[in-house]
């Protein structure tokens, strides 16, 4: 009889949805949710409304990784980014990989309503100058997300190399 009670109690414990939810979502903290605004299926446009590409952004790995799949609308260029909150460094990190063999590693914070990630200093062969990449995502009140990518030179001069507005695709 005692064994039957023990089995019953164990079954209750392991079938408790609240316990299972806590165990299965280690990345559902406030910090881990700071980039949730970017999740979705998007058409990315420039300031004049011209389509630049498409992006599908979804959580994977039990909500611990925000994965982006980018495709350019006018070329075969594609890329994937993996974004995650690193609780050990207290920073967001991104690893970007594309079909041209390029890799970009960024890290940073969600500050003043914007996700701001920067790279380490990199030497650009064509420019013979060390620069830092800074990408900023800003959620807009109309539901779009603005992304700006700048390179920053050693003297602090910023050069805009990409500006896109993510608009949710209508289903």
JSON list of C-alpha atoms in Angstrom, two decimals:
[
{"chain": "A", "resi": 1, "resn": "UNK", "atom": "CA", "xyz": [0.00, 0.00, 0.00]},
{"chain": "A", "resi": 2, "resn": "UNK", "atom": "CA", "xyz": [2.85, 2.41, 0.85]},
{"chain": "A", "resi": 3, "resn": "UNK", "atom": "CA", "xyz": [4.47, 1.66, -2.49]},
{"chain": "A", "resi": 4, "resn": "UNK", "atom": "CA", "xyz": [1.22, 2.45, -4.30]},
{"chain": "A", "resi": 5, "resn": "UNK", "atom": "CA", "xyz": [0.95, 5.82, -2.50]},
{"chain": "A", "resi": 6, "resn": "UNK", "atom": "CA", "xyz": [4.57, 6.63, -3.37]},
{"chain": "A", "resi": 7, "resn": "UNK", "atom": "CA", "xyz": [3.97, 5.83, -7.05]},
{"chain": "A", "resi": 8, "resn": "UNK", "atom": "CA", "xyz": [0.82, 7.98, -7.01]},
{"chain": "A", "resi": 9, "resn": "UNK", "atom": "CA", "xyz": [2.67, 10.94, -5.45]},
{"chain": "A", "resi": 10, "resn": "UNK", "atom": "CA", "xyz": [5.54, 10.62, -7.94]},
{"chain": "A", "resi": 11, "resn": "UNK", "atom": "CA", "xyz": [3.06, 10.54, -10.82]},
{"chain": "A", "resi": 12, "resn": "UNK", "atom": "CA", "xyz": [1.43, 13.72, -9.54]},
{"chain": "A", "resi": 13, "resn": "UNK", "atom": "CA", "xyz": [4.77, 15.48, -9.20]},
{"chain": "A", "resi": 14, "resn": "UNK", "atom": "CA", "xyz": [5.99, 14.58, -12.68]},
{"chain": "A", "resi": 15, "resn": "UNK", "atom": "CA", "xyz": [2.68, 15.37, -14.34]},
{"chain": "A", "resi": 16, "resn": "UNK", "atom": "CA", "xyz": [2.33, 18.84, -12.74]},
{"chain": "A", "resi": 17, "resn": "UNK", "atom": "CA", "xyz": [2.19, 21.30, -15.68]},
{"chain": "A", "resi": 18, "resn": "UNK", "atom": "CA", "xyz": [3.53, 24.16, -13.57]},
{"chain": "A", "resi": 19, "resn": "UNK", "atom": "CA", "xyz": [6.61, 22.17, -12.62]},
{"chain": "A", "resi": 20, "resn": "UNK", "atom": "CA", "xyz": [7.16, 21.11, -16.23]},
{"chain": "A", "resi": 21, "resn": "UNK", "atom": "CA", "xyz": [6.74, 24.70, -17.47]},
{"chain": "A", "resi": 22, "resn": "UNK", "atom": "CA", "xyz": [9.36, 25.94, -15.04]},
{"chain": "A", "resi": 23, "resn": "UNK", "atom": "CA", "xyz": [11.79, 23.20, -16.02]},
{"chain": "A", "resi": 24, "resn": "UNK", "atom": "CA", "xyz": [11.28, 23.63, -19.76]},
{"chain": "A", "resi": 25, "resn": "UNK", "atom": "CA", "xyz": [11.72, 27.40, -19.96]},
{"chain": "A", "resi": 26, "resn": "UNK", "atom": "CA", "xyz": [15.04, 28.40, -18.42]},
{"chain": "A", "resi": 27, "resn": "UNK", "atom": "CA", "xyz": [15.21, 31.26, -20.92]},
{"chain": "A", "resi": 28, "resn": "UNK", "atom": "CA", "xyz": [11.87, 32.91, -20.18]},
{"chain": "A", "resi": 29, "resn": "UNK", "atom": "CA", "xyz": [13.25, 35.61, -17.91]},
{"chain": "A", "resi": 30, "resn": "UNK", "atom": "CA", "xyz": [12.68, 39.33, -18.45]},
{"chain": "A", "resi": 31, "resn": "UNK", "atom": "CA", "xyz": [16.20, 39.68, -19.89]},
{"chain": "A", "resi": 32, "resn": "UNK", "atom": "CA", "xyz": [15.70, 36.73, -22.25]},
{"chain": "A", "resi": 33, "resn": "UNK", "atom": "CA", "xyz": [12.48, 38.32, -23.52]},
{"chain": "A", "resi": 34, "resn": "UNK", "atom": "CA", "xyz": [14.00, 41.70, -24.44]},
{"chain": "A", "resi": 35, "resn": "UNK", "atom": "CA", "xyz": [14.30, 40.78, -28.12]},
{"chain": "A", "resi": 36, "resn": "UNK", "atom": "CA", "xyz": [10.80, 39.28, -28.44]},
{"chain": "A", "resi": 37, "resn": "UNK", "atom": "CA", "xyz": [9.67, 42.29, -30.50]},
{"chain": "A", "resi": 38, "resn": "UNK", "atom": "CA", "xyz": [11.73, 41.00, -33.44]},
{"chain": "A", "resi": 39, "resn": "UNK", "atom": "CA", "xyz": [10.01, 37.62, -33.65]},
{"chain": "A", "resi": 40, "resn": "UNK", "atom": "CA", "xyz": [7.82, 37.07, -36.72]},
{"chain": "A", "resi": 41, "resn": "UNK", "atom": "CA", "xyz": [7.73, 36.85, -40.49]},
{"chain": "A", "resi": 42, "resn": "UNK", "atom": "CA", "xyz": [8.80, 40.12, -42.06]},
{"chain": "A", "resi": 43, "resn": "UNK", "atom": "CA", "xyz": [9.14, 41.94, -45.32]},
{"chain": "A", "resi": 44, "resn": "UNK", "atom": "CA", "xyz": [12.06, 44.36, -45.00]},
{"chain": "A", "resi": 45, "resn": "UNK", "atom": "CA", "xyz": [11.79, 47.66, -46.86]},
{"chain": "A", "resi": 46, "resn": "UNK", "atom": "CA", "xyz": [13.88, 50.79, -47.25]},
{"chain": "A", "resi": 47, "resn": "UNK", "atom": "CA", "xyz": [12.65, 54.29, -46.33]},
{"chain": "A", "resi": 48, "resn": "UNK", "atom": "CA", "xyz": [10.92, 54.67, -49.69]},
{"chain": "A", "resi": 49, "resn": "UNK", "atom": "CA", "xyz": [9.03, 51.39, -49.38]},
{"chain": "A", "resi": 50, "resn": "UNK", "atom": "CA", "xyz": [11.17, 49.31, -51.75]},
{"chain": "A", "resi": 51, "resn": "UNK", "atom": "CA", "xyz": [11.43, 45.67, -50.67]},
{"chain": "A", "resi": 52, "resn": "UNK", "atom": "CA", "xyz": [14.98, 44.73, -49.67]},
{"chain": "A", "resi": 53, "resn": "UNK", "atom": "CA", "xyz": [14.34, 41.20, -48.49]},
{"chain": "A", "resi": 54, "resn": "UNK", "atom": "CA", "xyz": [12.45, 38.84, -46.23]},
{"chain": "A", "resi": 55, "resn": "UNK", "atom": "CA", "xyz": [13.22, 37.59, -42.77]},
{"chain": "A", "resi": 56, "resn": "UNK", "atom": "CA", "xyz": [11.72, 34.88, -40.61]},
{"chain": "A", "resi": 57, "resn": "UNK", "atom": "CA", "xyz": [12.63, 35.20, -36.96]},
{"chain": "A", "resi": 58, "resn": "UNK", "atom": "CA", "xyz": [11.60, 32.54, -34.47]},
{"chain": "A", "resi": 59, "resn": "UNK", "atom": "CA", "xyz": [12.57, 31.15, -31.10]},
{"chain": "A", "resi": 60, "resn": "UNK", "atom": "CA", "xyz": [14.25, 27.74, -31.05]},
{"chain": "A", "resi": 61, "resn": "UNK", "atom": "CA", "xyz": [15.92, 25.63, -28.38]},
{"chain": "A", "resi": 62, "resn": "UNK", "atom": "CA", "xyz": [13.13, 26.00, -25.81]},
{"chain": "A", "resi": 63, "resn": "UNK", "atom": "CA", "xyz": [12.93, 29.79, -26.30]},
{"chain": "A", "resi": 64, "resn": "UNK", "atom": "CA", "xyz": [16.68, 30.22, -25.63]},
{"chain": "A", "resi": 65, "resn": "UNK", "atom": "CA", "xyz": [17.76, 31.21, -29.16]},
{"chain": "A", "resi": 66, "resn": "UNK", "atom": "CA", "xyz": [16.20, 33.71, -31.53]},
{"chain": "A", "resi": 67, "resn": "UNK", "atom": "CA", "xyz": [16.99, 32.48, -35.04]},
{"chain": "A", "resi": 68, "resn": "UNK", "atom": "CA", "xyz": [16.81, 34.72, -38.09]},
{"chain": "A", "resi": 69, "resn": "UNK", "atom": "CA", "xyz": [16.61, 33.45, -41.69]},
{"chain": "A", "resi": 70, "resn": "UNK", "atom": "CA", "xyz": [17.27, 36.35, -44.12]},
{"chain": "A", "resi": 71, "resn": "UNK", "atom": "CA", "xyz": [16.92, 36.32, -47.90]},
{"chain": "A", "resi": 72, "resn": "UNK", "atom": "CA", "xyz": [17.62, 39.25, -50.20]},
{"chain": "A", "resi": 73, "resn": "UNK", "atom": "CA", "xyz": [14.83, 40.14, -52.64]},
{"chain": "A", "resi": 74, "resn": "UNK", "atom": "CA", "xyz": [17.13, 41.02, -55.57]},
{"chain": "A", "resi": 75, "resn": "UNK", "atom": "CA", "xyz": [19.97, 38.49, -55.29]},
{"chain": "A", "resi": 76, "resn": "UNK", "atom": "CA", "xyz": [20.79, 35.00, -54.03]},
{"chain": "A", "resi": 77, "resn": "UNK", "atom": "CA", "xyz": [22.28, 36.45, -50.82]},
{"chain": "A", "resi": 78, "resn": "UNK", "atom": "CA", "xyz": [21.04, 34.66, -47.69]},
{"chain": "A", "resi": 79, "resn": "UNK", "atom": "CA", "xyz": [22.07, 34.60, -44.08]},
{"chain": "A", "resi": 80, "resn": "UNK", "atom": "CA", "xyz": [21.21, 33.21, -40.68]},
{"chain": "A", "resi": 81, "resn": "UNK", "atom": "CA", "xyz": [21.72, 34.77, -37.31]},
{"chain": "A", "resi": 82, "resn": "UNK", "atom": "CA", "xyz": [21.54, 33.17, -33.89]},
{"chain": "A", "resi": 83, "resn": "UNK", "atom": "CA", "xyz": [20.73, 35.61, -31.09]},
{"chain": "A", "resi": 84, "resn": "UNK", "atom": "CA", "xyz": [20.74, 34.77, -27.41]},
{"chain": "A", "resi": 85, "resn": "UNK", "atom": "CA", "xyz": [20.98, 36.32, -23.99]},
{"chain": "A", "resi": 86, "resn": "UNK", "atom": "CA", "xyz": [24.16, 35.14, -22.28]},
{"chain": "A", "resi": 87, "resn": "UNK", "atom": "CA", "xyz": [23.36, 35.19, -18.57]},
{"chain": "A", "resi": 88, "resn": "UNK", "atom": "CA", "xyz": [27.04, 34.65, -17.70]},
{"chain": "A", "resi": 89, "resn": "UNK", "atom": "CA", "xyz": [28.16, 37.86, -19.43]},
{"chain": "A", "resi": 90, "resn": "UNK", "atom": "CA", "xyz": [24.81, 39.67, -18.95]},
{"chain": "A", "resi": 91, "resn": "UNK", "atom": "CA", "xyz": [24.81, 40.54, -22.66]},
{"chain": "A", "resi": 92, "resn": "UNK", "atom": "CA", "xyz": [22.96, 39.71, -25.81]},
{"chain": "A", "resi": 93, "resn": "UNK", "atom": "CA", "xyz": [25.08, 38.00, -28.44]},
{"chain": "A", "resi": 94, "resn": "UNK", "atom": "CA", "xyz": [24.58, 37.41, -32.15]},
{"chain": "A", "resi": 95, "resn": "UNK", "atom": "CA", "xyz": [26.37, 35.12, -34.54]},
{"chain": "A", "resi": 96, "resn": "UNK", "atom": "CA", "xyz": [25.66, 35.95, -38.22]},
{"chain": "A", "resi": 97, "resn": "UNK", "atom": "CA", "xyz": [26.61, 33.48, -40.98]},
{"chain": "A", "resi": 98, "resn": "UNK", "atom": "CA", "xyz": [25.86, 33.96, -44.68]},
{"chain": "A", "resi": 99, "resn": "UNK", "atom": "CA", "xyz": [26.13, 32.14, -47.99]},
{"chain": "A", "resi": 100, "resn": "UNK", "atom": "CA", "xyz": [29.17, 34.26, -48.93]},
{"chain": "A", "resi": 101, "resn": "UNK", "atom": "CA", "xyz": [31.27, 32.77, -46.12]},
{"chain": "A", "resi": 102, "resn": "UNK", "atom": "CA", "xyz": [31.06, 35.87, -43.92]},
{"chain": "A", "resi": 103, "resn": "UNK", "atom": "CA", "xyz": [30.82, 35.65, -40.14]},
{"chain": "A", "resi": 104, "resn": "UNK", "atom": "CA", "xyz": [29.92, 38.49, -37.80]},
{"chain": "A", "resi": 105, "resn": "UNK", "atom": "CA", "xyz": [29.90, 38.26, -34.01]},
{"chain": "A", "resi": 106, "resn": "UNK", "atom": "CA", "xyz": [28.12, 40.96, -32.04]},
{"chain": "A", "resi": 107, "resn": "UNK", "atom": "CA", "xyz": [27.26, 41.57, -28.40]},
{"chain": "A", "resi": 108, "resn": "UNK", "atom": "CA", "xyz": [25.49, 44.25, -26.43]},
{"chain": "A", "resi": 109, "resn": "UNK", "atom": "CA", "xyz": [22.45, 45.34, -24.46]},
{"chain": "A", "resi": 110, "resn": "UNK", "atom": "CA", "xyz": [18.84, 46.38, -24.68]},
{"chain": "A", "resi": 111, "resn": "UNK", "atom": "CA", "xyz": [19.04, 50.09, -23.77]},
{"chain": "A", "resi": 112, "resn": "UNK", "atom": "CA", "xyz": [16.49, 52.91, -23.97]},
{"chain": "A", "resi": 113, "resn": "UNK", "atom": "CA", "xyz": [13.99, 50.72, -25.84]},
{"chain": "A", "resi": 114, "resn": "UNK", "atom": "CA", "xyz": [16.54, 49.55, -28.45]},
{"chain": "A", "resi": 115, "resn": "UNK", "atom": "CA", "xyz": [18.64, 46.44, -28.94]},
{"chain": "A", "resi": 116, "resn": "UNK", "atom": "CA", "xyz": [22.20, 47.63, -29.64]},
{"chain": "A", "resi": 117, "resn": "UNK", "atom": "CA", "xyz": [24.86, 45.09, -30.57]},
{"chain": "A", "resi": 118, "resn": "UNK", "atom": "CA", "xyz": [28.44, 45.82, -31.62]},
{"chain": "A", "resi": 119, "resn": "UNK", "atom": "CA", "xyz": [31.33, 43.79, -32.95]},
{"chain": "A", "resi": 120, "resn": "UNK", "atom": "CA", "xyz": [34.93, 43.77, -31.93]},
{"chain": "A", "resi": 121, "resn": "UNK", "atom": "CA", "xyz": [37.20, 45.97, -34.04]},
{"chain": "A", "resi": 122, "resn": "UNK", "atom": "CA", "xyz": [37.67, 44.48, -37.50]},
{"chain": "A", "resi": 123, "resn": "UNK", "atom": "CA", "xyz": [40.07, 45.35, -40.31]},
{"chain": "A", "resi": 124, "resn": "UNK", "atom": "CA", "xyz": [38.36, 45.86, -43.65]},
{"chain": "A", "resi": 125, "resn": "UNK", "atom": "CA", "xyz": [40.68, 44.94, -46.53]},
{"chain": "A", "resi": 126, "resn": "UNK", "atom": "CA", "xyz": [39.15, 47.41, -48.96]},
{"chain": "A", "resi": 127, "resn": "UNK", "atom": "CA", "xyz": [39.33, 50.31, -46.53]},
{"chain": "A", "resi": 128, "resn": "UNK", "atom": "CA", "xyz": [42.60, 49.48, -44.72]},
{"chain": "A", "resi": 129, "resn": "UNK", "atom": "CA", "xyz": [41.00, 50.81, -41.56]},
{"chain": "A", "resi": 130, "resn": "UNK", "atom": "CA", "xyz": [39.81, 49.17, -38.39]},
{"chain": "A", "resi": 131, "resn": "UNK", "atom": "CA", "xyz": [36.11, 49.61, -37.73]},
{"chain": "A", "resi": 132, "resn": "UNK", "atom": "CA", "xyz": [33.42, 48.39, -35.40]},
{"chain": "A", "resi": 133, "resn": "UNK", "atom": "CA", "xyz": [30.00, 47.21, -36.59]},
{"chain": "A", "resi": 134, "resn": "UNK", "atom": "CA", "xyz": [27.02, 48.51, -34.62]},
{"chain": "A", "resi": 135, "resn": "UNK", "atom": "CA", "xyz": [23.53, 47.23, -35.37]},
{"chain": "A", "resi": 136, "resn": "UNK", "atom": "CA", "xyz": [20.50, 48.76, -33.66]},
{"chain": "A", "resi": 137, "resn": "UNK", "atom": "CA", "xyz": [16.96, 47.36, -33.70]},
{"chain": "A", "resi": 138, "resn": "UNK", "atom": "CA", "xyz": [14.21, 49.74, -32.61]},
{"chain": "A", "resi": 139, "resn": "UNK", "atom": "CA", "xyz": [10.59, 48.61, -32.17]},
{"chain": "A", "resi": 140, "resn": "UNK", "atom": "CA", "xyz": [8.30, 51.31, -33.60]},
{"chain": "A", "resi": 141, "resn": "UNK", "atom": "CA", "xyz": [4.83, 52.21, -32.35]},
{"chain": "A", "resi": 142, "resn": "UNK", "atom": "CA", "xyz": [3.20, 51.08, -35.61]},
{"chain": "A", "resi": 143, "resn": "UNK", "atom": "CA", "xyz": [4.47, 47.50, -35.11]},
{"chain": "A", "resi": 144, "resn": "UNK", "atom": "CA", "xyz": [7.44, 47.76, -37.47]},
{"chain": "A", "resi": 145, "resn": "UNK", "atom": "CA", "xyz": [11.06, 47.30, -36.40]},
{"chain": "A", "resi": 146, "resn": "UNK", "atom": "CA", "xyz": [13.77, 49.65, -37.68]},
{"chain": "A", "resi": 147, "resn": "UNK", "atom": "CA", "xyz": [17.23, 48.16, -38.15]},
{"chain": "A", "resi": 148, "resn": "UNK", "atom": "CA", "xyz": [20.26, 50.39, -38.68]},
{"chain": "A", "resi": 149, "resn": "UNK", "atom": "CA", "xyz": [23.74, 49.02, -39.32]},
{"chain": "A", "resi": 150, "resn": "UNK", "atom": "CA", "xyz": [26.66, 51.40, -38.97]},
{"chain": "A", "resi": 151, "resn": "UNK", "atom": "CA", "xyz": [30.40, 50.98, -39.11]},
{"chain": "A", "resi": 152, "resn": "UNK", "atom": "CA", "xyz": [32.30, 53.14, -36.63]},
{"chain": "A", "resi": 153, "resn": "UNK", "atom": "CA", "xyz": [35.85, 54.23, -37.45]},
{"chain": "A", "resi": 154, "resn": "UNK", "atom": "CA", "xyz": [38.65, 54.67, -34.92]},
{"chain": "A", "resi": 155, "resn": "UNK", "atom": "CA", "xyz": [37.93, 58.42, -34.77]},
{"chain": "A", "resi": 156, "resn": "UNK", "atom": "CA", "xyz": [34.25, 57.75, -33.96]},
{"chain": "A", "resi": 157, "resn": "UNK", "atom": "CA", "xyz": [32.81, 58.55, -37.40]},
{"chain": "A", "resi": 158, "resn": "UNK", "atom": "CA", "xyz": [29.71, 56.48, -38.12]},
{"chain": "A", "resi": 159, "resn": "UNK", "atom": "CA", "xyz": [28.83, 55.34, -41.64]},
{"chain": "A", "resi": 160, "resn": "UNK", "atom": "CA", "xyz": [25.35, 53.94, -42.28]},
{"chain": "A", "resi": 161, "resn": "UNK", "atom": "CA", "xyz": [25.61, 50.78, -44.40]},
{"chain": "A", "resi": 162, "resn": "UNK", "atom": "CA", "xyz": [22.05, 49.41, -44.01]},
{"chain": "A", "resi": 163, "resn": "UNK", "atom": "CA", "xyz": [18.71, 50.80, -42.91]},
{"chain": "A", "resi": 164, "resn": "UNK", "atom": "CA", "xyz": [15.63, 48.65, -43.13]},
{"chain": "A", "resi": 165, "resn": "UNK", "atom": "CA", "xyz": [12.11, 48.62, -41.78]},
{"chain": "A", "resi": 166, "resn": "UNK", "atom": "CA", "xyz": [10.69, 45.23, -40.87]},
{"chain": "A", "resi": 167, "resn": "UNK", "atom": "CA", "xyz": [6.96, 45.02, -41.63]},
{"chain": "A", "resi": 168, "resn": "UNK", "atom": "CA", "xyz": [5.03, 41.95, -40.50]},
{"chain": "A", "resi": 169, "resn": "UNK", "atom": "CA", "xyz": [3.75, 39.82, -43.35]},
{"chain": "A", "resi": 170, "resn": "UNK", "atom": "CA", "xyz": [-0.01, 39.50, -43.36]},
{"chain": "A", "resi": 171, "resn": "UNK", "atom": "CA", "xyz": [-1.26, 35.93, -43.23]}
]
